CSV table of C-alpha atoms in Angstrom, one decimal:
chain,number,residue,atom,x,y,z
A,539,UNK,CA,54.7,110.5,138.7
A,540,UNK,CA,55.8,111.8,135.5
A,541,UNK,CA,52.7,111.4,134.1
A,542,UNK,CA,51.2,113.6,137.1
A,543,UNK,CA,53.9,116.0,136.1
A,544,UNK,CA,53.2,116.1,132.2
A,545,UNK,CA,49.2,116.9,132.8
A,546,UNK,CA,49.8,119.8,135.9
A,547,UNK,CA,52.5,121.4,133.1
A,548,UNK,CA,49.6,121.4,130.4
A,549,UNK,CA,47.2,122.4,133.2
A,550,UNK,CA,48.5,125.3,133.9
A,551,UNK,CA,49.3,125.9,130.4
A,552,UNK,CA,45.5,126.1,129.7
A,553,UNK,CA,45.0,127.9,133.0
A,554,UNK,CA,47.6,130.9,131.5
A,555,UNK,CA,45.6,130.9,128.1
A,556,UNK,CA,42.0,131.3,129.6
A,557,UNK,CA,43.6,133.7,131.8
A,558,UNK,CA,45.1,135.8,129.0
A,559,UNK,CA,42.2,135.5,127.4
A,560,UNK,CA,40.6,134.2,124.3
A,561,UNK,CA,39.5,136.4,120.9
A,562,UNK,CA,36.0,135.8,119.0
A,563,UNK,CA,36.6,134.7,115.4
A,564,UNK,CA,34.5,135.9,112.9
A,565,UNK,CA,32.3,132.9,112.9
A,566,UNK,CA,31.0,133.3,116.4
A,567,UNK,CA,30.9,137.2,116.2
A,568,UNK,CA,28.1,136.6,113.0
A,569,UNK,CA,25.9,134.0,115.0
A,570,UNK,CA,25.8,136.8,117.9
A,571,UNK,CA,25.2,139.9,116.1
A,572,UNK,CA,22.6,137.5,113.3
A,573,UNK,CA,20.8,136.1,116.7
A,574,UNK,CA,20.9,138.4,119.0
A,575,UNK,CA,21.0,141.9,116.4
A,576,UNK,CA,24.5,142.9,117.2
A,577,UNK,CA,24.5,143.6,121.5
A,578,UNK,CA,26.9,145.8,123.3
A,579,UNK,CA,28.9,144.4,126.2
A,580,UNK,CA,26.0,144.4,128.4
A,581,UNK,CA,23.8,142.8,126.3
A,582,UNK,CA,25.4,140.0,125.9
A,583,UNK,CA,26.2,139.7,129.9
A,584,UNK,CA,22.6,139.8,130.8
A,585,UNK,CA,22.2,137.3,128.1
A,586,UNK,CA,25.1,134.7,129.5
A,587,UNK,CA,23.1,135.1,133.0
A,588,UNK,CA,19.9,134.3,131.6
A,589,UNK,CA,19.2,131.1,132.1
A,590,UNK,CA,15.7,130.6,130.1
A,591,UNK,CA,17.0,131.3,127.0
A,592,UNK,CA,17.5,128.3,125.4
A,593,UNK,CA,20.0,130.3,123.3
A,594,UNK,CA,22.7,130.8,126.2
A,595,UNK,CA,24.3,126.9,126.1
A,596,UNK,CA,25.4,127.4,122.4
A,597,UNK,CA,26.4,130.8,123.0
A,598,UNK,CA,28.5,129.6,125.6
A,599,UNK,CA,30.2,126.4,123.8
A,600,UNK,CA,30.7,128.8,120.8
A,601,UNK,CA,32.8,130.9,123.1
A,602,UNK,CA,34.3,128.4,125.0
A,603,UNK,CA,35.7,126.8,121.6
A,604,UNK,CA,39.4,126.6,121.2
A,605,UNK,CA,40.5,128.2,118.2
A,606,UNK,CA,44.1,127.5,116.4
A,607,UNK,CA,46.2,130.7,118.5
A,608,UNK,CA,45.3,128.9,121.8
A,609,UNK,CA,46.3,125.2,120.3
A,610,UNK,CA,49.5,126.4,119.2
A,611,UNK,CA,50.5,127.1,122.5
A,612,UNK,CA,50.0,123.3,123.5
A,613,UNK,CA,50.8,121.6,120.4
A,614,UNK,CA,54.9,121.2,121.4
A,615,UNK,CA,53.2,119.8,124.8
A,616,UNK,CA,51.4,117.1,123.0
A,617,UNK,CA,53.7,115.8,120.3
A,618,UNK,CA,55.4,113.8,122.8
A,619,UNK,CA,53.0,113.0,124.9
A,620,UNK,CA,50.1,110.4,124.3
A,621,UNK,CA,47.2,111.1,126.8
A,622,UNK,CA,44.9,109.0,127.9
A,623,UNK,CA,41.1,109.6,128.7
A,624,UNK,CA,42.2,109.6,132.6
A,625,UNK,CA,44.8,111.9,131.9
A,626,UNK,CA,42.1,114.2,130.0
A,627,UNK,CA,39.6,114.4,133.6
A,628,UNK,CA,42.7,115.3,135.7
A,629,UNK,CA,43.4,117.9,133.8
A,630,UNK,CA,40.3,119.5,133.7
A,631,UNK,CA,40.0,118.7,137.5
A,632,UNK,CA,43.2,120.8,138.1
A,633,UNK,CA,42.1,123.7,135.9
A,634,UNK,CA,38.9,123.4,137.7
A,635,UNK,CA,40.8,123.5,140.9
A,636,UNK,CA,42.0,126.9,140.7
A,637,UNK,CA,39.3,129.7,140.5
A,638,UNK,CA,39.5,132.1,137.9
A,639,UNK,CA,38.2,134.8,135.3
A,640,UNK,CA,39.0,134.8,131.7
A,641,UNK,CA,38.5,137.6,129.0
A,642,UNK,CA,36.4,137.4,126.0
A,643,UNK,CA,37.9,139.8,123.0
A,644,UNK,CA,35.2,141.0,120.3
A,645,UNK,CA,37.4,141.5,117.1
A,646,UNK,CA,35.6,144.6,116.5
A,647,UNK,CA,35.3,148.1,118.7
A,648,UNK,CA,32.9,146.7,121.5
A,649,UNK,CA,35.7,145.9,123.7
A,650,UNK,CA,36.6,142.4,126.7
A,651,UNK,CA,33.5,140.8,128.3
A,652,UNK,CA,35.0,139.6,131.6
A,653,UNK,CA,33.5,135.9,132.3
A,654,UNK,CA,33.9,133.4,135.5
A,655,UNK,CA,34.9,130.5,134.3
A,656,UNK,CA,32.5,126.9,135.2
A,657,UNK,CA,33.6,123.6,135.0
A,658,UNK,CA,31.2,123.0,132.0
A,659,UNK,CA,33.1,126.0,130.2
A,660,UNK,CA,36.7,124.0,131.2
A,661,UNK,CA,35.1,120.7,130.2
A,662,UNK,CA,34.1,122.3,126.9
A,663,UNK,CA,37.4,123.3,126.2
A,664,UNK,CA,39.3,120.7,126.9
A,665,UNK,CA,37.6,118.3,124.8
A,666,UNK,CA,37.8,120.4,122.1
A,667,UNK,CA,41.8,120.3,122.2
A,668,UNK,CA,41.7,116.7,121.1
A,669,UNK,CA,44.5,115.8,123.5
A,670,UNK,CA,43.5,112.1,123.0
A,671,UNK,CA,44.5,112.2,119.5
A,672,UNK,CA,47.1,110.7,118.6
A,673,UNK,CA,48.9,111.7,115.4
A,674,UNK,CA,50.2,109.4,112.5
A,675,UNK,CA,54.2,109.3,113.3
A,676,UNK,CA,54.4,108.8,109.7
A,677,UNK,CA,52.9,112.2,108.9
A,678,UNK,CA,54.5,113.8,111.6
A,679,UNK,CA,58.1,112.7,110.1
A,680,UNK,CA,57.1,113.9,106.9
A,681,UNK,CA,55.8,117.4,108.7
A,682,UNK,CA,59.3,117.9,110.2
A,683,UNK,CA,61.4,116.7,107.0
A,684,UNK,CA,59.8,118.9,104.4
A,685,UNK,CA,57.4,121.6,105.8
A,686,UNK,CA,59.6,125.0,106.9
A,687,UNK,CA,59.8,124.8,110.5
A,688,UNK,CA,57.5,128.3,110.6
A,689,UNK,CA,54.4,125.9,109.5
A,690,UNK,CA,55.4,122.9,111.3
A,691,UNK,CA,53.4,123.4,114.9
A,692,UNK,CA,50.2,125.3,112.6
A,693,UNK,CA,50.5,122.0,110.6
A,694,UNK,CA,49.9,119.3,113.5
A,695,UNK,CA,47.6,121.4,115.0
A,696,UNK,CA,45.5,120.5,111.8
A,697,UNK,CA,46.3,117.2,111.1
A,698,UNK,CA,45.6,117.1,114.9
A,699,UNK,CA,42.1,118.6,114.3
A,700,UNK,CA,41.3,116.3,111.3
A,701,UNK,CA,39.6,112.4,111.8
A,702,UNK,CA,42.7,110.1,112.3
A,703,UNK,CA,43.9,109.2,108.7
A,704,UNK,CA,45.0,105.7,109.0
A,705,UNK,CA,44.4,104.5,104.6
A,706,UNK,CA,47.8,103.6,103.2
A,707,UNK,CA,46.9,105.2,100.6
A,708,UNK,CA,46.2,108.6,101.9
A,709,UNK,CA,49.1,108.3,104.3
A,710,UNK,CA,51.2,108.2,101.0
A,711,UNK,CA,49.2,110.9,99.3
A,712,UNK,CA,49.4,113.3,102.5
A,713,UNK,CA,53.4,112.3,102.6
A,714,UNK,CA,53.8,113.9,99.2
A,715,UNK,CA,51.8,116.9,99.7
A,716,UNK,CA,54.1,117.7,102.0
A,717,UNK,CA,57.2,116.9,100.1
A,718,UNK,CA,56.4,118.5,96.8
A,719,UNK,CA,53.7,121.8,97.7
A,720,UNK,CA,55.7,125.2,98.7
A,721,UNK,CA,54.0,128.2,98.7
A,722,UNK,CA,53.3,131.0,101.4
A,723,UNK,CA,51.3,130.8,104.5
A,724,UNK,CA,48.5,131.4,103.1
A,725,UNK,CA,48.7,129.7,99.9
A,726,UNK,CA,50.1,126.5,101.8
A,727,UNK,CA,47.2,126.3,104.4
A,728,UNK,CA,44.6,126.9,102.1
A,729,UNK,CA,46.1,124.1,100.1
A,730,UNK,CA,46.2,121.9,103.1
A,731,UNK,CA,42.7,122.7,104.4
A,732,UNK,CA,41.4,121.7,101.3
A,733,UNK,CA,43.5,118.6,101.0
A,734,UNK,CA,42.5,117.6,104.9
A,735,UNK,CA,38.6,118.2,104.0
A,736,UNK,CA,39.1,116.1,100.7
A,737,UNK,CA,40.5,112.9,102.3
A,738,UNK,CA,38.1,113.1,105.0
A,739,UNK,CA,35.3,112.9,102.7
A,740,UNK,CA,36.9,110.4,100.3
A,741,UNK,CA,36.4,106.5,101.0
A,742,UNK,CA,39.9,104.6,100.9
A,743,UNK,CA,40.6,104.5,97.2
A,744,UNK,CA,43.3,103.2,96.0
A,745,UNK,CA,44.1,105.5,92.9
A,746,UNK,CA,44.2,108.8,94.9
A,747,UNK,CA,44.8,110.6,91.2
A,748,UNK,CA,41.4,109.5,90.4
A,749,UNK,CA,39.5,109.7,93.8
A,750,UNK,CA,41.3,114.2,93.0
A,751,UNK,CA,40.0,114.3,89.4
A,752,UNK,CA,36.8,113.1,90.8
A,753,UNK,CA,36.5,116.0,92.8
A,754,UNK,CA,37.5,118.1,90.1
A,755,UNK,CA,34.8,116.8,88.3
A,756,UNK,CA,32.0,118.2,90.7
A,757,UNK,CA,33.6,121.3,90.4
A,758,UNK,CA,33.1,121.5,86.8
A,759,UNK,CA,29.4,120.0,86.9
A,760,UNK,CA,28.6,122.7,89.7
A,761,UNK,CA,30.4,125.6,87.1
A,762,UNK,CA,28.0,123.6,84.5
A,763,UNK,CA,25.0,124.4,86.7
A,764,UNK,CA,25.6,127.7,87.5
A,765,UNK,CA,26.2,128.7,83.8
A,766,UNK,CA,23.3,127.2,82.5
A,767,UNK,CA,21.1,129.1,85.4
A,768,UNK,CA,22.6,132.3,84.4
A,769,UNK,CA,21.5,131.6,81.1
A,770,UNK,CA,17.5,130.7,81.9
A,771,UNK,CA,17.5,133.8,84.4
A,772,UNK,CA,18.0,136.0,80.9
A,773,UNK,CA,14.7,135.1,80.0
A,774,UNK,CA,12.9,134.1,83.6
A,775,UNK,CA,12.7,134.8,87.0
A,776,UNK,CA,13.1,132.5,89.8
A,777,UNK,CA,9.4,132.4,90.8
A,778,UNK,CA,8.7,131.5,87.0
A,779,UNK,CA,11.8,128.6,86.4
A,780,UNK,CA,10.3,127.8,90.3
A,781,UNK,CA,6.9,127.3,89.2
A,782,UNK,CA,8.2,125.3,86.3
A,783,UNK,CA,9.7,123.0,88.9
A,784,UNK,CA,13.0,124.3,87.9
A,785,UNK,CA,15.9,123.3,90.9
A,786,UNK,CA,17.5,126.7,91.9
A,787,UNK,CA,20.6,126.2,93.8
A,788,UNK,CA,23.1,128.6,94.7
A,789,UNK,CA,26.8,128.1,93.4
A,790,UNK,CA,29.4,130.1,94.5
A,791,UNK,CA,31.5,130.2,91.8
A,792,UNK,CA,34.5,132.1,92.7
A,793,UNK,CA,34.8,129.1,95.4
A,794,UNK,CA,34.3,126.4,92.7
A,795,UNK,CA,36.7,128.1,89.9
A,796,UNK,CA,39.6,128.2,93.6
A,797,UNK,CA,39.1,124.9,93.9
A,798,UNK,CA,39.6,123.5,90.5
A,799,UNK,CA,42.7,125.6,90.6
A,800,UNK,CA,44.0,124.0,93.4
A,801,UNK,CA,43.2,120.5,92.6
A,802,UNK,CA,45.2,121.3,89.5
A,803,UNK,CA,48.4,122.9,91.3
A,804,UNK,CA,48.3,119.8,94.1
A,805,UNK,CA,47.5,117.3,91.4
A,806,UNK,CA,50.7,118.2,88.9
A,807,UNK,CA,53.5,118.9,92.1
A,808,UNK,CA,52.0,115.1,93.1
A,809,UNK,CA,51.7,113.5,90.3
A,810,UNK,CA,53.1,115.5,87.4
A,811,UNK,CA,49.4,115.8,85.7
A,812,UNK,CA,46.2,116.8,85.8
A,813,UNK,CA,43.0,116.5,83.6
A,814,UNK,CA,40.9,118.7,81.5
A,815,UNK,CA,37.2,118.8,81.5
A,816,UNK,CA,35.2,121.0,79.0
A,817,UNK,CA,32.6,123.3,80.5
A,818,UNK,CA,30.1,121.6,77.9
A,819,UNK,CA,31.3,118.2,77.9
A,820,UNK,CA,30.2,115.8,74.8
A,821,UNK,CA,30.5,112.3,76.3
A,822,UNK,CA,31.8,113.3,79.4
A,823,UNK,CA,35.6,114.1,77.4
A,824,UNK,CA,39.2,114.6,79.1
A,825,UNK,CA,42.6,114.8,78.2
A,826,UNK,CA,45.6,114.8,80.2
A,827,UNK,CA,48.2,117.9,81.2
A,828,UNK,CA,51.2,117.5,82.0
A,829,UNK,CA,52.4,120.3,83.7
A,830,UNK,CA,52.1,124.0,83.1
A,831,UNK,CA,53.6,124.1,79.8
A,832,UNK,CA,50.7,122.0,78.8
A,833,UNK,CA,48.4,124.4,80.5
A,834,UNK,CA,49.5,127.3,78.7
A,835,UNK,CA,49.4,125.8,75.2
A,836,UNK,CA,45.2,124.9,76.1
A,837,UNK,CA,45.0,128.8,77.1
A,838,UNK,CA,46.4,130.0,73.9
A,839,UNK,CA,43.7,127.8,71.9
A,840,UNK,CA,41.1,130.0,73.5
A,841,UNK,CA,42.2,132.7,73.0
């Protein structure tokens, strides 16, 4: 019976967000107005309604995709609760249950698209909130002990959106990010998505200082890259290095030069050091830093 209780209370929790409505992100807004050149309010309804175009069903799961506003309202909800895959169809067969409409907000000036909902949208939805995902009670401590509670609920919604992180080792690295990094919102999220993206695309090493200057390293090759290409557009144009059979790959640089810098902030509040790499490396050659005193004795050098 409790459990009955625990999935109507977060049934009707989602039933009060689709009802209040959910707001396009950016992301979605660009794939409309890139595919389907910017349409008004109308547009797009005719568009939802026809059923030919093979375009509606991503339309549809793009809007229908739960963003972070609409998972902070649950996140308290499923903390203390572990759901199980039966629990996930009876809630969407409750929310189904109850007809309703829900409100789709552009971010810009073209105002609310009012929408029925289907029990493919609810289905959609729900999946998407991860219920069944189960967070590492580890992390979770080390959320409550050391993040301010203002981040706390943001910060389990993404750990709650990440693959389950169940490596020792990057237990215990994820456990010290969130003891030693403070920062603002933004600088603290930015820090975390990046951290989040890195373990989830790093194999289970065992030296997590290594598997971070690793990264680091790719940063620097792709800056490498990019400054060598800059150079040999000087003299040619991309048909001509092209024809040459010349690789031409974009590097966004601003994005590269961001990431080395965080890499070097998480890497010295973690481990008290990071590691230099030369732009135009000779034998692949490092030295250590330790700290920013360090850091600002190699900056005078340059200069």
């Amino acid at each position: 019976m409790e459990s009955e209780n625990k999935n109507k209370q977060l049934a009707d929790r989602i039933i009060d967000i689709l009802q209040s409505g959910l707001t396009m992100n950016a992301d979605t807004l660009h794939y409309i107005d890139s595919t389907f050149s910017n349409p008004s309010i109308g547009e797009l309804e005719e568009l939802l309604q026809d059923e030919s175009n093979c375009e509606t069903d991503s339309l549809l799961e793009l809007l229908f995709f739960p963003d972070e506003s609409a998972q902070l309202q649950l996140e308290d909800m499923l903390e203390d609760i572990q759901f199980q895959k039966q629990d996930e169809q009876k809630i969407q067969d409750m929310v189904c249950n109850k007809p309703f409409q829900t409100r789709i907000r552009f971010p810009d000036d073209r105002g609310t698209l009012g929408m029925e909902i289907s029990p493919l949208n609810v289905a959609q939805f729900i999946v998407r909130l991860n219920l069944l995902r189960h967070l590492n009670p580890k992390l979770t401590a080390s959320v409550n002990d050391y993040v301010p509670v203002t981040f706390q609920t943001r910060c389990k919604v993404k750990l709650r959106n990440t693959k389950p992180i169940t490596s020792q080792s990057k237990i215990l690295f994820l456990q010290a990010f969130f003891e030693k990094l403070q920062g603002d919102s933004d600088d603290f999220f930015d820090n975390l998505d990046f951290i989040l993206s890195f373990l989830d695309e790093c194999k289970d090493e065992p030296d997590m200082f290594q598997a971070l200057m690793s990264k680091k390293r790719f940063y620097f090759h792709s800056l490498q890259k990019a400054k060598n290409l800059d150079i040999q557009l000087i003299k040619h144009n991309v048909e001509t290095l092209l024809l040459r059979g010349k690789r031409v790959s974009y590097v966004d640089k601003a994005d590269a030069r961001k990431k080395i810098q965080m890499i070097d902030r998480i890497s010295l509040a973690i481990f008290g050091k990071t590691e230099f790499f030369d732009l135009m490396p000779a034998g692949e050659q490092s030295i250590i830093l330790e700290g920013k005193e360090d850091i600002d004795k190699l900056i005078k050098n340059f200069n």
